[in-house]
Short mmCIF file of C-alpha atoms and ligand atoms in Angstrom, two decimals:
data_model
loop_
_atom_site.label_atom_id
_atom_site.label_comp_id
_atom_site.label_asym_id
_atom_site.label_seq_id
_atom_site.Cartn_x
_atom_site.Cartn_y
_atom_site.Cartn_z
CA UNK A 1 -6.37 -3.90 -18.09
CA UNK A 2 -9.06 -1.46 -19.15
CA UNK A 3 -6.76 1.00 -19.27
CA UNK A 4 -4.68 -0.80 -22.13
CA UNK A 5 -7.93 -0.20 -24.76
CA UNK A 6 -7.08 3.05 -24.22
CA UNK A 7 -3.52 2.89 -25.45
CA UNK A 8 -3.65 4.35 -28.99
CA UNK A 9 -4.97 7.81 -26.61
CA UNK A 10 -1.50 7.83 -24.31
CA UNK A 11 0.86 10.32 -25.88
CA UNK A 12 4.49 9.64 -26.51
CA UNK A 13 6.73 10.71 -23.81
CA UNK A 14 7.96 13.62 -23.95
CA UNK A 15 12.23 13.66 -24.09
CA UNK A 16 12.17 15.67 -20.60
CA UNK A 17 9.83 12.69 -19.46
CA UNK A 18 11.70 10.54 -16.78
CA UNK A 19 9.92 7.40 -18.03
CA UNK A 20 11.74 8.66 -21.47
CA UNK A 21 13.61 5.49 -22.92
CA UNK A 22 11.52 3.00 -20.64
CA UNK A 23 8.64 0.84 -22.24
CA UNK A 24 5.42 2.72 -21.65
CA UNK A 25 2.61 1.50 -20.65
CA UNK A 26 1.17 0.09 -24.77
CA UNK A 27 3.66 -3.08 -23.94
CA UNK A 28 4.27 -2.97 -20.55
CA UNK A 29 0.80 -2.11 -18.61
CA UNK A 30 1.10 -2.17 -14.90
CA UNK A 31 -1.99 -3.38 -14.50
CA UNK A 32 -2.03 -6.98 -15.92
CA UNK A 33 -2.90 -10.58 -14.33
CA UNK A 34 -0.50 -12.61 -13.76
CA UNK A 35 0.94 -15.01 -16.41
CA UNK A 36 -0.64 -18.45 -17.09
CA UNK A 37 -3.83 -17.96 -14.65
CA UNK A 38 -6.28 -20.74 -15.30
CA UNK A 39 -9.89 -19.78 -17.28
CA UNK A 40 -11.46 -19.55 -13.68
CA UNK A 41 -8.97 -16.90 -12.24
CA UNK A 42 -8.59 -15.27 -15.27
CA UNK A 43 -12.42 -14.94 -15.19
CA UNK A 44 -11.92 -13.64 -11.56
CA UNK A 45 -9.18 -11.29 -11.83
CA UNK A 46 -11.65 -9.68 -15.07
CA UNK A 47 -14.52 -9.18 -12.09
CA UNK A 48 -12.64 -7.66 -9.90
CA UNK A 49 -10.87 -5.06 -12.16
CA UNK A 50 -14.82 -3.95 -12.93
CA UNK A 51 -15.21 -3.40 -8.99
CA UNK A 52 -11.81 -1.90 -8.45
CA UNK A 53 -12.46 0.57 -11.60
CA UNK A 54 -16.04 1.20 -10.60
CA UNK A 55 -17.13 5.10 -9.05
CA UNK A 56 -19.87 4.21 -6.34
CA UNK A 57 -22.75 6.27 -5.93
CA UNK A 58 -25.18 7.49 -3.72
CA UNK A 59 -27.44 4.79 -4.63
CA UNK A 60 -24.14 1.92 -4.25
CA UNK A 61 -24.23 3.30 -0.54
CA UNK A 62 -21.24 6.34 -0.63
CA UNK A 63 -21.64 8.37 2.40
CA UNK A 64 -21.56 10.16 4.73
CA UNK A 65 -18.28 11.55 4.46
CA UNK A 66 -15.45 10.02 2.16
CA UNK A 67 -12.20 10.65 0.37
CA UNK A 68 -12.48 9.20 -2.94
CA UNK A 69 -15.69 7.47 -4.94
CA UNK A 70 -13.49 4.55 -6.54
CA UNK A 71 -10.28 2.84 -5.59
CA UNK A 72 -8.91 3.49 -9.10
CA UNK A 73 -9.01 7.22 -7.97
CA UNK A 74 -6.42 7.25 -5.55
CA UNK A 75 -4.54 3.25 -7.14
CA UNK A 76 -4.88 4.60 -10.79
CA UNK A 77 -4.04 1.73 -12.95
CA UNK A 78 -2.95 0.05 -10.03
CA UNK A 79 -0.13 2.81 -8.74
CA UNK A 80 0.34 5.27 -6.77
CA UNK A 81 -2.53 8.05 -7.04
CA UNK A 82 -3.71 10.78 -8.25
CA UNK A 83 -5.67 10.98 -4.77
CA UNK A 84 -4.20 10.76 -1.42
CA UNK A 85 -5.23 10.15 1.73
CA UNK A 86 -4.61 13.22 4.56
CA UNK A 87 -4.10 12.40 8.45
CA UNK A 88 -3.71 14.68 11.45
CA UNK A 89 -2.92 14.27 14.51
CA UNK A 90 -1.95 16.20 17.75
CA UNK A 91 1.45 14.59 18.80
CA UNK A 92 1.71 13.81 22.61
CA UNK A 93 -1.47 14.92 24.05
CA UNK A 94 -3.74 12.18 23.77
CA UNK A 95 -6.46 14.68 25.30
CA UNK A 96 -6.35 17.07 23.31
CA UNK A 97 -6.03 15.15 20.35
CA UNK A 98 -9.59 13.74 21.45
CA UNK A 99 -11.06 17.15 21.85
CA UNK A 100 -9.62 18.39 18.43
CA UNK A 101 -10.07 15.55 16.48
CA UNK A 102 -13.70 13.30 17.57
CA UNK A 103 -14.23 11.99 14.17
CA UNK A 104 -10.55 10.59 14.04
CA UNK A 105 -7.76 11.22 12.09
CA UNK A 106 -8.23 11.27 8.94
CA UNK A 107 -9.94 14.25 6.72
CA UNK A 108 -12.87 13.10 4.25
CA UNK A 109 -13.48 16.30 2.34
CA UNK A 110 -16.92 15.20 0.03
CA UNK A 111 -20.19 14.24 1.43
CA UNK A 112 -23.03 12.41 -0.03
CA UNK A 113 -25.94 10.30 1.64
CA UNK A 114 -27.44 12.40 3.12
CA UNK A 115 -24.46 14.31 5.25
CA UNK A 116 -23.58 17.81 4.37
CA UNK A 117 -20.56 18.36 6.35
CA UNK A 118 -17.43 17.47 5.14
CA UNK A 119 -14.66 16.21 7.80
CA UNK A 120 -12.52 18.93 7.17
CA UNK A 121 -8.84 19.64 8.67
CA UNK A 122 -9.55 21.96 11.87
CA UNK A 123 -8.01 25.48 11.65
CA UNK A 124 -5.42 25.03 14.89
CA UNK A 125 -1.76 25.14 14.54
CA UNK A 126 -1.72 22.01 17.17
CA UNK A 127 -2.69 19.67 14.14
CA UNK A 128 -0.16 18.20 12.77
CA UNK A 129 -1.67 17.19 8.90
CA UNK A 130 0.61 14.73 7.31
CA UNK A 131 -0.20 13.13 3.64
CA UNK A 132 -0.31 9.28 2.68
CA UNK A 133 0.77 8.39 -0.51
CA UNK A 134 -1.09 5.39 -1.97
CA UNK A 135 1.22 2.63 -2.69
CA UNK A 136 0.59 0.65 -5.51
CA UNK A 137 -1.19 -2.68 -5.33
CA UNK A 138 -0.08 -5.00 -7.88
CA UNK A 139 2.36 -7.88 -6.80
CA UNK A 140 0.64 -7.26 -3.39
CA UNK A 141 -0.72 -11.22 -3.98
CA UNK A 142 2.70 -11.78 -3.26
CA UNK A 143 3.28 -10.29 -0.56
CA UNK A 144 -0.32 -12.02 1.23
CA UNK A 145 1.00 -15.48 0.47
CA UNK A 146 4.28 -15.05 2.50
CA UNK A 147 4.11 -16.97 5.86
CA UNK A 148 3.69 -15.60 9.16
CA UNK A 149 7.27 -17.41 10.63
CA UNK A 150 8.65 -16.49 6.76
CA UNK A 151 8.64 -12.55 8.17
CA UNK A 152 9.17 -13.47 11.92
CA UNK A 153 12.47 -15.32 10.87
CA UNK A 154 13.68 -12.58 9.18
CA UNK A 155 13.35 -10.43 11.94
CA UNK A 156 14.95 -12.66 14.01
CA UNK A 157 17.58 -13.04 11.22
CA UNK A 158 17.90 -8.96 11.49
CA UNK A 159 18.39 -9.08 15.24
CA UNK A 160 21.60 -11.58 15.16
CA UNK A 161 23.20 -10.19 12.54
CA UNK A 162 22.55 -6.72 14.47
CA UNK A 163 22.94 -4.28 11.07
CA UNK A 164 19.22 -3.47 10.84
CA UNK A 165 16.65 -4.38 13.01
CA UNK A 166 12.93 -4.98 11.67
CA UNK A 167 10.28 -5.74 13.75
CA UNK A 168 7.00 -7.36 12.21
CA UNK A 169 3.27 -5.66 13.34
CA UNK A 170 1.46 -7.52 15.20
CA UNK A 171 -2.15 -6.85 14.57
CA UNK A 172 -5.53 -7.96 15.12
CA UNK A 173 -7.84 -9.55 12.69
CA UNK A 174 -10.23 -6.39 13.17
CA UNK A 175 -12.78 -7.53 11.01
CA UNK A 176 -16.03 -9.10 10.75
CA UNK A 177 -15.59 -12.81 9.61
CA UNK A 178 -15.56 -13.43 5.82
CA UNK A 179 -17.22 -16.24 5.51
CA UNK A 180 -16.80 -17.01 1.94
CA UNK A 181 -13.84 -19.65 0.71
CA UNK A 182 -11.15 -16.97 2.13
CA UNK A 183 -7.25 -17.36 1.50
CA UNK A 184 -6.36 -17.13 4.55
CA UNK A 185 -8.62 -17.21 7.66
CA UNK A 186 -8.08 -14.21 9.24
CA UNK A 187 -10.32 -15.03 12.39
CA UNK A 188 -11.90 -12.12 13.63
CA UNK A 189 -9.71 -10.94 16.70
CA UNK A 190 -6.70 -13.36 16.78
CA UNK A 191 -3.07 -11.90 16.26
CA UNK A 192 -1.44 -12.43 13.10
CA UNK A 193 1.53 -10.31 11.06
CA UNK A 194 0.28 -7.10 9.34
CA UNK A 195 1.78 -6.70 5.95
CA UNK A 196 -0.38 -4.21 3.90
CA UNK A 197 -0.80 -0.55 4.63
CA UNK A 198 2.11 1.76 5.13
CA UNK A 199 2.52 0.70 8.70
CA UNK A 200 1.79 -3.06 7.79
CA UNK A 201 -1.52 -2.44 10.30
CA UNK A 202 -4.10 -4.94 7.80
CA UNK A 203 -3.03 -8.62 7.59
CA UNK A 204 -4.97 -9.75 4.23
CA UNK A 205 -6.21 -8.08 0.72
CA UNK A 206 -9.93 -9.09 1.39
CA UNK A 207 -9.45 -7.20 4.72
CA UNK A 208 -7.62 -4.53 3.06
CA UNK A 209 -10.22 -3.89 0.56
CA UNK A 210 -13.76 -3.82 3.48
CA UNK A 211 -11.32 -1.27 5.61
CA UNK A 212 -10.56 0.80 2.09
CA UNK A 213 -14.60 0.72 1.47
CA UNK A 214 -15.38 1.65 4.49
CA UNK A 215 -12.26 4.29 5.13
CA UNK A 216 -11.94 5.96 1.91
CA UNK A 217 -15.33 5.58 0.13
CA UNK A 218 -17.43 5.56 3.55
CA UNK A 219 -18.85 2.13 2.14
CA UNK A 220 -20.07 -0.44 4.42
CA UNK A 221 -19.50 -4.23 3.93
CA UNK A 222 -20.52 -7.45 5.94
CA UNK A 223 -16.84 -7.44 7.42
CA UNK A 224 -17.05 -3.64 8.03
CA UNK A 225 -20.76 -3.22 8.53
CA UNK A 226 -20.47 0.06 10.40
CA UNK A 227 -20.52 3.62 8.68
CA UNK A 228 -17.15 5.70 11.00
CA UNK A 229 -18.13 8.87 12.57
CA UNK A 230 -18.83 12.17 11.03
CA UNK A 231 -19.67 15.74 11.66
CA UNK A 232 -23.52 15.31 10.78
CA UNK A 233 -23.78 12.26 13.24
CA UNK A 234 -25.12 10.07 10.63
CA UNK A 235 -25.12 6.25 11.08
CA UNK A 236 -26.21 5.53 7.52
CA UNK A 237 -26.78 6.68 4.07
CA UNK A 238 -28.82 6.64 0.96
CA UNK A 239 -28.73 2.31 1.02
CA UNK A 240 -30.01 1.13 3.80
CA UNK A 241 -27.64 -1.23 6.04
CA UNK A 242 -24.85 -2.56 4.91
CA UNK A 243 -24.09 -1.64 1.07
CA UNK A 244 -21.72 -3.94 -0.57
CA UNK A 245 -22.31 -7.11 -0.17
CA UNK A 246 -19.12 -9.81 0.96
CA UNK A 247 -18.67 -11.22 -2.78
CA UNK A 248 -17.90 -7.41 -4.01
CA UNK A 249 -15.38 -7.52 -1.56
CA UNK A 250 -13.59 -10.84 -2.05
CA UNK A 251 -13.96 -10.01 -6.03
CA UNK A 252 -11.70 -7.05 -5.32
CA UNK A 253 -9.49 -8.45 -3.07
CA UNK A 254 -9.28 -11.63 -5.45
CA UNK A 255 -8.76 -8.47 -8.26
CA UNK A 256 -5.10 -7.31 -6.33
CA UNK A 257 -4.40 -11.35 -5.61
CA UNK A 258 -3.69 -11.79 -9.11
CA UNK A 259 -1.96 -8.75 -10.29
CA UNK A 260 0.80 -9.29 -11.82
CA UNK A 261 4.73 -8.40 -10.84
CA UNK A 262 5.15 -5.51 -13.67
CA UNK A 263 7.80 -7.25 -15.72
CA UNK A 264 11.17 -6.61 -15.60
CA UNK A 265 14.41 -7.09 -17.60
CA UNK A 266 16.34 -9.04 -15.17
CA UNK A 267 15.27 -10.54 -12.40
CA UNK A 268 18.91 -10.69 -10.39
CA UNK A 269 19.42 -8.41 -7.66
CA UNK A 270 22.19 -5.79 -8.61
CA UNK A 271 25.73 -6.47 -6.56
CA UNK A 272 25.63 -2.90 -5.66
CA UNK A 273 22.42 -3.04 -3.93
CA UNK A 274 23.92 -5.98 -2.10
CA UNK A 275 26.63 -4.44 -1.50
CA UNK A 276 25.59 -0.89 -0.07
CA UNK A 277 22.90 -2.81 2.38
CA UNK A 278 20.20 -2.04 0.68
CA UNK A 279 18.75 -5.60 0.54
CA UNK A 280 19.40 -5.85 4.03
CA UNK A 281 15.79 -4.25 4.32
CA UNK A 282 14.89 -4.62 0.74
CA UNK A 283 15.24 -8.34 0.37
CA UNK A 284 15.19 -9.15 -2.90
CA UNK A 285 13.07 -12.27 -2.56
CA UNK A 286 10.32 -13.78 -0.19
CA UNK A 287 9.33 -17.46 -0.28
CA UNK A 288 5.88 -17.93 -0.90
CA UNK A 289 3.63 -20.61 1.17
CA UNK A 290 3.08 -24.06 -0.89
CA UNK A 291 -0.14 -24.60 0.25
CA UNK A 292 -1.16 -21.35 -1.43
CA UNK A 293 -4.55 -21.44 -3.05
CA UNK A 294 -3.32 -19.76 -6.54
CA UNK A 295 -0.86 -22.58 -8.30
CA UNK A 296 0.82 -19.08 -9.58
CA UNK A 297 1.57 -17.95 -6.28
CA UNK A 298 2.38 -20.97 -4.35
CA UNK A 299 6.11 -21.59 -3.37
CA UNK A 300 7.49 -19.50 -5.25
CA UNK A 301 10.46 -17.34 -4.89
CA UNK A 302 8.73 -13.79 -4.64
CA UNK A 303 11.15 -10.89 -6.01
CA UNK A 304 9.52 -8.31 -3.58
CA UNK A 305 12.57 -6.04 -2.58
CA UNK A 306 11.03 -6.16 1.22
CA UNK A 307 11.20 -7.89 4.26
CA UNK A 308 7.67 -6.76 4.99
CA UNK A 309 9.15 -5.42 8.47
CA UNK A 310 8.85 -2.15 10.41
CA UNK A 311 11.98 0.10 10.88
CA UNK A 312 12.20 3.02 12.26
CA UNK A 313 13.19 5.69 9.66
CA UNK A 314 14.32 8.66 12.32
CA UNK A 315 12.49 12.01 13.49
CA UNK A 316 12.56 13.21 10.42
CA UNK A 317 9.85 10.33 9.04
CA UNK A 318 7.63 10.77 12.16
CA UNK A 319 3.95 11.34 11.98
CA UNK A 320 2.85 11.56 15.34
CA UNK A 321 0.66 8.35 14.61
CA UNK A 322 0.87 4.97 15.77
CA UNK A 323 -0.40 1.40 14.28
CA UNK A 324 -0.47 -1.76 16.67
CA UNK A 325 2.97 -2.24 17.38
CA UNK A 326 4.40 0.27 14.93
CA UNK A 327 4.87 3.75 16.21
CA UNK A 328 5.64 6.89 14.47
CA UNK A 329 8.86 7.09 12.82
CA UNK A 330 8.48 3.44 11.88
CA UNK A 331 7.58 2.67 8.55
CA UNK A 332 7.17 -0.93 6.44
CA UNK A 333 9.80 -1.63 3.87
CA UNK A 334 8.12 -0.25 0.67
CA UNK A 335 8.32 -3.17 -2.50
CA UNK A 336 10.10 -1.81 -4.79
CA UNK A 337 7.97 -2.91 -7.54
CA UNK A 338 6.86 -1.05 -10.70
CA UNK A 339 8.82 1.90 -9.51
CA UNK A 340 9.02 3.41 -12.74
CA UNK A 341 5.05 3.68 -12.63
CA UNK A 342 5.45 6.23 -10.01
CA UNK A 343 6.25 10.04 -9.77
CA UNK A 344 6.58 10.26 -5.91
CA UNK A 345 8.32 8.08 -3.54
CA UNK A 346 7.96 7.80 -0.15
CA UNK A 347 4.92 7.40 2.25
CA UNK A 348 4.12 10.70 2.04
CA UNK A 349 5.26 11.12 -1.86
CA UNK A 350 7.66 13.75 -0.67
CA UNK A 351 10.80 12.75 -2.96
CA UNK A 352 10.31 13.23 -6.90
CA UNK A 353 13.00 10.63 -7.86
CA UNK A 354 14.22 7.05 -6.54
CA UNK A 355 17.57 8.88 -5.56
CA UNK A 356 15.68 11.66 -4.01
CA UNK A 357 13.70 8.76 -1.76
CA UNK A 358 17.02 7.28 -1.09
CA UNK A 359 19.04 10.08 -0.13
CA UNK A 360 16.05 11.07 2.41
CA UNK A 361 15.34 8.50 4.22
CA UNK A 362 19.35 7.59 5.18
CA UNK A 363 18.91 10.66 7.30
CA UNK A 364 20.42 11.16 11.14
CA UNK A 365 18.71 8.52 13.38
CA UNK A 366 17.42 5.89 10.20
CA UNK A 367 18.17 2.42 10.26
CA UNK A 368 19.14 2.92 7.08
CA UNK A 369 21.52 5.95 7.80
CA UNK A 370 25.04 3.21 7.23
CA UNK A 371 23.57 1.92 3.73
CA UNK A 372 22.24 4.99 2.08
CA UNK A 373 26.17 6.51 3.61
CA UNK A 374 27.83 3.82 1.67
CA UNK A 375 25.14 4.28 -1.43
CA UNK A 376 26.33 7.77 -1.51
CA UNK A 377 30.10 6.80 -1.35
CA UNK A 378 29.79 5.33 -4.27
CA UNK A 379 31.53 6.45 -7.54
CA UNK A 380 29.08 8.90 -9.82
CA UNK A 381 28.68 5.97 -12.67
CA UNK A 382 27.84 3.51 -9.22
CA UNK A 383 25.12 5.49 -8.29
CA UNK A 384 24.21 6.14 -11.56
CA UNK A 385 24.02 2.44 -12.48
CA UNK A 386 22.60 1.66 -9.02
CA UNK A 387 19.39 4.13 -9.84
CA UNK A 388 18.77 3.13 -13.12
CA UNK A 389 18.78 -0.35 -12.21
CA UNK A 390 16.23 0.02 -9.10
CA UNK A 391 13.87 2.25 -11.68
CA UNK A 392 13.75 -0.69 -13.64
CA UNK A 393 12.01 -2.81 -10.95
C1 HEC B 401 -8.59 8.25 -1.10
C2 HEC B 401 -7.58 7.43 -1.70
C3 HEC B 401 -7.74 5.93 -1.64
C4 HEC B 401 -8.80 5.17 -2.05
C5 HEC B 401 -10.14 5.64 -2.59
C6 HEC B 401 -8.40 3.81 -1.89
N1 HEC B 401 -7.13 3.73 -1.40
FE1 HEC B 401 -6.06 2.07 -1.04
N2 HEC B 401 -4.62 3.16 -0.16
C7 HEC B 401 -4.60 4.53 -0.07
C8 HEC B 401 -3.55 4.95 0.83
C9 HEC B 401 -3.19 6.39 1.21
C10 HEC B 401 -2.94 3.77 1.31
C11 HEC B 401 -1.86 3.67 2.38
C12 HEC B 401 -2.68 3.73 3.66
C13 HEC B 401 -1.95 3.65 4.95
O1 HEC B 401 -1.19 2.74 5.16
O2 HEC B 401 -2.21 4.51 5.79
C14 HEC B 401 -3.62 2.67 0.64
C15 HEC B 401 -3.27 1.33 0.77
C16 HEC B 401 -3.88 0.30 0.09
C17 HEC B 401 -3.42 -1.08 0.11
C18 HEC B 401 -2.16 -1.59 0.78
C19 HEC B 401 -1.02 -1.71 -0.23
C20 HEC B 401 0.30 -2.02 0.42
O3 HEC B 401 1.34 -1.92 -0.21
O4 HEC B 401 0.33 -2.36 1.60
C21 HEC B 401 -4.33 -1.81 -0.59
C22 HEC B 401 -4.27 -3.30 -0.84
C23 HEC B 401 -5.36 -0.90 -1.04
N3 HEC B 401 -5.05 0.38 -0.62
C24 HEC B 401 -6.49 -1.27 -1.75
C25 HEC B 401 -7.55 -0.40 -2.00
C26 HEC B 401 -8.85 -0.84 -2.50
C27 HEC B 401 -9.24 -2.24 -2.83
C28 HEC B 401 -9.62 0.29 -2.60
C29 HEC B 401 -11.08 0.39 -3.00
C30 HEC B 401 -11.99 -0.43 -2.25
C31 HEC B 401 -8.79 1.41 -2.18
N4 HEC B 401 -7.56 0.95 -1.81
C32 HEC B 401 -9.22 2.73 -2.17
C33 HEC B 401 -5.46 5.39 -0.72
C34 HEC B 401 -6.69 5.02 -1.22
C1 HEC B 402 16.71 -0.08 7.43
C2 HEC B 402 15.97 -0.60 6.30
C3 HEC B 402 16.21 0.01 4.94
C4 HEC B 402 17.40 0.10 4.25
C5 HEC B 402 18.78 -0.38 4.68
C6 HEC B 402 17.07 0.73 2.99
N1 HEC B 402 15.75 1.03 2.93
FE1 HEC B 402 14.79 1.90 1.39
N2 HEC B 402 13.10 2.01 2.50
C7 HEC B 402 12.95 1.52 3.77
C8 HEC B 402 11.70 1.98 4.33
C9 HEC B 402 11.13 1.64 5.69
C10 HEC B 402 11.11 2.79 3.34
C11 HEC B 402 9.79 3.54 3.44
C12 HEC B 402 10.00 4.92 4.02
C13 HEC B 402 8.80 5.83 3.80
O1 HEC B 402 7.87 5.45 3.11
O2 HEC B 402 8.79 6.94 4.33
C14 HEC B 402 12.01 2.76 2.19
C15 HEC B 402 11.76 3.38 0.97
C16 HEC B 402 12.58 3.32 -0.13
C17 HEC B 402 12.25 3.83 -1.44
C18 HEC B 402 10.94 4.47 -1.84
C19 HEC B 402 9.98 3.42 -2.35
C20 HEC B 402 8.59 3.91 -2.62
O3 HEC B 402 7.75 3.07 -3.00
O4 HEC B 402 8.30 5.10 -2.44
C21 HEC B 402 13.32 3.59 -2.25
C22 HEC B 402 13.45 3.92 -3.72
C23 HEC B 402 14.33 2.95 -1.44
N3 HEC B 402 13.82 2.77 -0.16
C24 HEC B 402 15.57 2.56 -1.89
C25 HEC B 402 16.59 2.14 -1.05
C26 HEC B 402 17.99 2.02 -1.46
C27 HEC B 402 18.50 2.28 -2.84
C28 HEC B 402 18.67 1.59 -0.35
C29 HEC B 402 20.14 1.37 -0.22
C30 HEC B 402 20.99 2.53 -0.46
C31 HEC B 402 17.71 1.45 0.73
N4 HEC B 402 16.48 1.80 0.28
C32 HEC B 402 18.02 1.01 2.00
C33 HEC B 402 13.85 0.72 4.44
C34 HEC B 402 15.19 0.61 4.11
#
């Protein structure tokens, strides 16, 4: 919502502008609560945007090593970058991988805190570097309130029917307790559905948001009270202990609970997309649990465009890295929410358009090889239609 002060500054699109036609974001911001929130949430949601906009500093506790100072940085208002997140890995050779790689797999190129050596990408043409786009976060309140057996009966559903075949993550609770009012106790070690992340690996958005401190901002909080290993060896920073303390991270988590769905012009699911087997993966709507805590979010009929499942995408869409249960050419059912936010698709951002996305990952060995054949089957104006509708989403 800060973002919509600014308004008056965002220039007019251009006519070669893909957004060109679409509301911008003066009516239409992407980053706006959800409607009808009661005083107290809207009070909340206003919090949390501060913390989710907010560049940490030394003093806050950044360091040693991190990606990004703020999570607007890399979920600019709310979407998909500008930064990204790097990973490398050494496929096959667990050893090696170890030997090449001891402060794990992911690069953190700035310092601060006292460190002075960036974890860089090491010069070795065994390294396999792939990039991870950000996906956006809003609707993503959604997406926590779904059920456990919601997502396992789907995949169940999948596995009869025998056209795709999901499977959900099952993940640990690998966090420190939260011991404030949480949504949804995610004690500390038990096995629960994964849903967020790009390989569903994180069950909840108040555990999302301690492993995105900690990960990409190298910012330690009571459920992540541990700074991760890096090239100068350090084991903390400029703030003593543990930095943030647990109500900064339930503010922010609260922050992506209550982001709004951006809105859309029609809410039915085109027959096309039906048709071609799209919504086979991309289910156009998730029931929500009743006994959620938000009246907003509780049993409703959540138009998500996922099943929330893993499927594996082919060779093509491997990484070399595995997640709990998901290995390396599988890949969670993107929402397809806000799409027309977003100038890359795909976990890596490597297609520029939503046809571009689609067309790539129907390639040899997908899951969703048979749907994206029949999606390009389809008559020019089909596909045309087809595209513009799932932009609109
Ligand atoms: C350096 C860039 C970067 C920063 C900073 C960052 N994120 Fe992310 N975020 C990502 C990437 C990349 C992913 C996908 C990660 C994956 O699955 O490997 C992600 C995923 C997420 C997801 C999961 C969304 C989904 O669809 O499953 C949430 C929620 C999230 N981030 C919240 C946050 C919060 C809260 C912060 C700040 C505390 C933050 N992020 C900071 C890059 C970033
Ligand atoms: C077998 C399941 C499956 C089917 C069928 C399927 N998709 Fe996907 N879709 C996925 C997965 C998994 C991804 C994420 C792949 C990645 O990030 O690399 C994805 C990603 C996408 C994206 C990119 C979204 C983003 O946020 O970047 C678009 C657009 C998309 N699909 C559209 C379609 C369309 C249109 C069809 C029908 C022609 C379709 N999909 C059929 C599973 C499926």
């Amino acid at each position: 919502m800060i973002v919509s002060l600014l308004v008056a500054c965002v220039p007019a699109p251009t006519p070669t502008d893909p957004l060109d036609g679409l509301t911008l974001v003066a009516e239409d911001p992407s980053d706006g609560p959800i409607r009808g929130l009661a005083d107290a949430w809207m009070a909340r949601f206003d919090e949390g945007d501060v913390e989710f906009e907010a560049a940490r500093r030394e003093a806050d506790g950044l360091g040693p090593a991190y990606i990004r100072s703020a999570c607007a940085s890399c979920h600019g208002d709310d979407a998909r970058g500008p930064g990204v997140v790097r990973k490398m890995v050494v496929p096959d050779d667990t050893k090696l991988d170890g030997e090449l790689l001891p402060f794990g797999h992911t690069e953190r190129p700035y310092v601060a805190g006292g460190a002075t050596t960036p974890l860089t990408i090491p010069d070795d043409g065994r390294v396999l570097v792939s990039t991870r786009a950000p996906p956006a976060v809003f609707g993503r309140g959604y997406m926590e309130a779904v059920a456990d057996a919601t997502i396992e009966a789907l995949a169940a559903e999948q596995a009869a029917l025998g056209v795709v075949s999901g499977r959900p993550n099952h993940v640990r609770c690998d966090f420190e307790a939260n011991d404030e009012p949480a949504f949804f106790p995610c004690t500390p070690g038990a096995t629960v559905v994964g849903r967020f992340g790009l390989k569903a690996r994180v069950p909840t958005l108040d555990g999302f948001a301690a492993d995105a401190y900690q990960g990409d901002m190298a910012i330690t909080s009571p459920m992540r009270p541990v700074e991760l290993p890096n090239p100068d060896g350090l084991d903390d920073d400029l703030a003593p202990g543990v930095d943030l303390g647990l109500e900064v991270v339930n503010r922010t988590a609260d922050y992506m609970r209550l982001l709004a769905i951006p809105a859309r012009e029609t809410l039915d699911a085109s027959a096309l997309f039906v048709d071609v087997g799209c919504a086979d993966c991309h289910v156009p709507s998730l029931p929500t649990r009743a006994d959620w805590p938000v009246p907003e979010l509780a049993g409703v009929d959540a138009e998500l465009y996922t099943d929330l499942l893993l499927h594996d995408m082919g060779p093509a869409f491997s990484d070399g890295l595995s997640d709990y249960e998901a290995g390396p050419r599988e890949w969670r059912t993107p929402p397809l929410v806000g799409l027309r936010f977003m100038r890359s698709f795909l976990h890596d951002g490597r297609a520029a358009t939503v046809e571009e996305a689609t067309v790539l990952h129907g390639a040899e060995g997908s899951e969703a090889a048979p749907s994206v054949a029949a999606f390009q089957a389809l008559s020019d104006a089909d596909r045309a239609e087809l595209i513009v509708w799932i932009e609109s989403l």
